[in-house]
Structure formats: C-alpha cells, structure tokens
Coordinates of C-alpha atoms in Angstrom, one line a residue:
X410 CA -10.9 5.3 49.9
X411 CA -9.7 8.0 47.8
X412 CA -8.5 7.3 44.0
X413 CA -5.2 8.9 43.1
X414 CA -5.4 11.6 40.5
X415 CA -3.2 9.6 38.7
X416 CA -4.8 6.6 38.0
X417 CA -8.0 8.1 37.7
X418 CA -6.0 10.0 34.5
X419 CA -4.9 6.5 32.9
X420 CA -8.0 4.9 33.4
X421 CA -9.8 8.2 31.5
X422 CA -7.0 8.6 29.2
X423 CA -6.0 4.9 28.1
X424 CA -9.3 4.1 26.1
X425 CA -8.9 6.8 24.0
X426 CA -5.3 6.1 22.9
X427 CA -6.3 2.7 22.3
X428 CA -9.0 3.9 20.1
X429 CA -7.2 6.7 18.3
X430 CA -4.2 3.8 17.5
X431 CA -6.9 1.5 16.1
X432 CA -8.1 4.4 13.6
X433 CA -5.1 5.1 11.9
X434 CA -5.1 3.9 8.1
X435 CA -1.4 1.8 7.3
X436 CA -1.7 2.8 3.3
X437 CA -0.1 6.3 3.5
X438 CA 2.3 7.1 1.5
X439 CA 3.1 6.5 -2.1
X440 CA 3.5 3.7 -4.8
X441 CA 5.9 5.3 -7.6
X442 CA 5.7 3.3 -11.1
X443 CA 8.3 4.2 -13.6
X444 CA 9.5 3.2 -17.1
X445 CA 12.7 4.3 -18.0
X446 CA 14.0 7.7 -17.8
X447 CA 10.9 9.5 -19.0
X448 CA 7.6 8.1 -17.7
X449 CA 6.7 8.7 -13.8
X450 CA 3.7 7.8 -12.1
X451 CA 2.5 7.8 -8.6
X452 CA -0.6 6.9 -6.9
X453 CA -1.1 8.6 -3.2
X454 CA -2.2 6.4 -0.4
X455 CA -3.5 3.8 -2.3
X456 CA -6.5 2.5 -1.0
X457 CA -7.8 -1.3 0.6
X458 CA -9.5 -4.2 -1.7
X459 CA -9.0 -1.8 -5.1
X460 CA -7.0 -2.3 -8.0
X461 CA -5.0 0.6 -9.2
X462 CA -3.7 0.6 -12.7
X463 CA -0.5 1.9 -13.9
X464 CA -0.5 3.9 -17.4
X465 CA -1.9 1.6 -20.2
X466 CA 2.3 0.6 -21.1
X467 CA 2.8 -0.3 -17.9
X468 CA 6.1 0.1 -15.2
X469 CA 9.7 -1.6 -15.3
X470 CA 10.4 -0.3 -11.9
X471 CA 8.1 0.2 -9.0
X472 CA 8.7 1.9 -5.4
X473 CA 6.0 1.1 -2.3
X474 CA 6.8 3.8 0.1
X475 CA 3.9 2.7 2.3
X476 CA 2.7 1.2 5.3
X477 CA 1.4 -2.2 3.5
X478 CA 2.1 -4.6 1.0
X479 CA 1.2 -4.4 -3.0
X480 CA 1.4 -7.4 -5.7
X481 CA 2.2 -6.2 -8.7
X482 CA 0.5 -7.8 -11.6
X483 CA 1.3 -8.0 -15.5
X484 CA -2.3 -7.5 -16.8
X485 CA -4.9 -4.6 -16.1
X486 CA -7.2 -5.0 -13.6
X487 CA -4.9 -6.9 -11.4
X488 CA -5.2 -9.9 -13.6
X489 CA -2.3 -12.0 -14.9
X490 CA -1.9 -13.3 -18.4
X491 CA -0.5 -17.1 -18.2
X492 CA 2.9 -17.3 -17.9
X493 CA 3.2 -14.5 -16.4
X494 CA 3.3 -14.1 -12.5
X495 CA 2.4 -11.7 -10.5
X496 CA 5.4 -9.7 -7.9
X497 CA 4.6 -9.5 -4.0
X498 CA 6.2 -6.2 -3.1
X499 CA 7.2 -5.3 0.9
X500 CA 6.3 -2.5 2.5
X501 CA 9.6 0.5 2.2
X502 CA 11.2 -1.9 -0.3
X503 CA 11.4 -1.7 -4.9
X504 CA 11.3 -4.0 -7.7
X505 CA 12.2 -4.2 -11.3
X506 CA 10.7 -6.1 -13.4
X507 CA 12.3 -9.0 -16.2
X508 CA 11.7 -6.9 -19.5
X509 CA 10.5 -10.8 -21.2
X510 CA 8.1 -11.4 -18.7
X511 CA 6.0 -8.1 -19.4
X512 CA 5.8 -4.9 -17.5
X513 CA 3.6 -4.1 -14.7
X514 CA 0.1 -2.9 -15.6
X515 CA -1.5 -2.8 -12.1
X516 CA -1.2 -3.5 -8.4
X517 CA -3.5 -4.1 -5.5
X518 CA -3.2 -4.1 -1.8
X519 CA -2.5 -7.1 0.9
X520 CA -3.6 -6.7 4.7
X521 CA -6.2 -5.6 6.4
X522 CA -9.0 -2.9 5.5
X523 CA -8.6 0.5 7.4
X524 CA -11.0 0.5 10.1
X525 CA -12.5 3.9 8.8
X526 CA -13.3 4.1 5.6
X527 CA -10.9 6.3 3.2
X528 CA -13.2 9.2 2.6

C-alpha cells in the first residue's frame, strides 16, 4: 500500500517543529529599572537561576517586558532585609515601589530553565 505524500510530509516534518518549539528560550526581552526622571537601567534577556542587580541605589519603578516572571527584591543579591518583602512581577506587566519600604536593589527569575543553555 502506497503512503500519501502528504502524510509521509507530517510524519517527517512534525518532530522537528516539536523540537524547534521546545528550544526556544521564554526570557527575551527586557527588564527596565528606573528611579525618577534621571536614572535608566535595562538588563537584556535576563537569564534563568541568576540574580541580576540593579545600580547600587536601586529602582522605584520597574518594567518586565519579557516572556517570564521576576521578584524583585530590596537587598543585593536577591536577598531581603527583614521587614522588607520582596515584589512578584508578571510577565508584560510594571511596578512601583512604596518609597518607606526601600527601593529595589535586584531581581531574579521564576519558571523553568531554557532548555539550551544561554550562550
């Protein structure tokens, strides 16, 4: 019995778009810190199970224009001082921060890894 040209082409074709999918890293994009009107900072597709630190002052305001979730923590090193919590931030969404609770000083990643590693 003869197989049909075009399910011989899915059955080739499928596995690799199911692979390619599964390659694809969910982090790019950008987290934007800022503090007031003259302090800007931006880390480019952050990357999984790091901490990325903000400029020693710290951010009032933070943007995640990403694929993932970031908490946003008040002490370097994505560490918290007590009495001061950390921020869950959404994926596409902002934050400001309560000026008496501290600014931000860091933030790290929530999810999964990237399957590849970020070169």
């Amino acid at each position: 019995m003869r197989v049909r040209r075009t399910l011989a082409a899915l059955c080739a074709i499928a596995p690799l778009v199911w692979a390619a999918s599964g390659c694809s890293d969910s982090s790019g994009g950008q987290v934007i810190g800022t503090r007031g009107l003259t302090f800007r900072q931006s880390v480019q597709d952050p990357v999984h199970d790091k901490c990325h630190a903000f400029a020693p002052k710290g951010v009032d305001r933070v943007s995640n224009n990403t694929g993932i979730d970031i908490v946003l923590h008040k002490g370097l090193n994505c560490t918290d001082p007590p009495g001061r919590p950390s921020s869950y931030l959404a994926t596409s969404l902002s934050a400001t921060t309560v000026l008496e609770l501290g600014l931000w000083r860091s933030f790290s990643t929530v999810g999964w890894p990237p399957p590849v590693p970020a070169a």
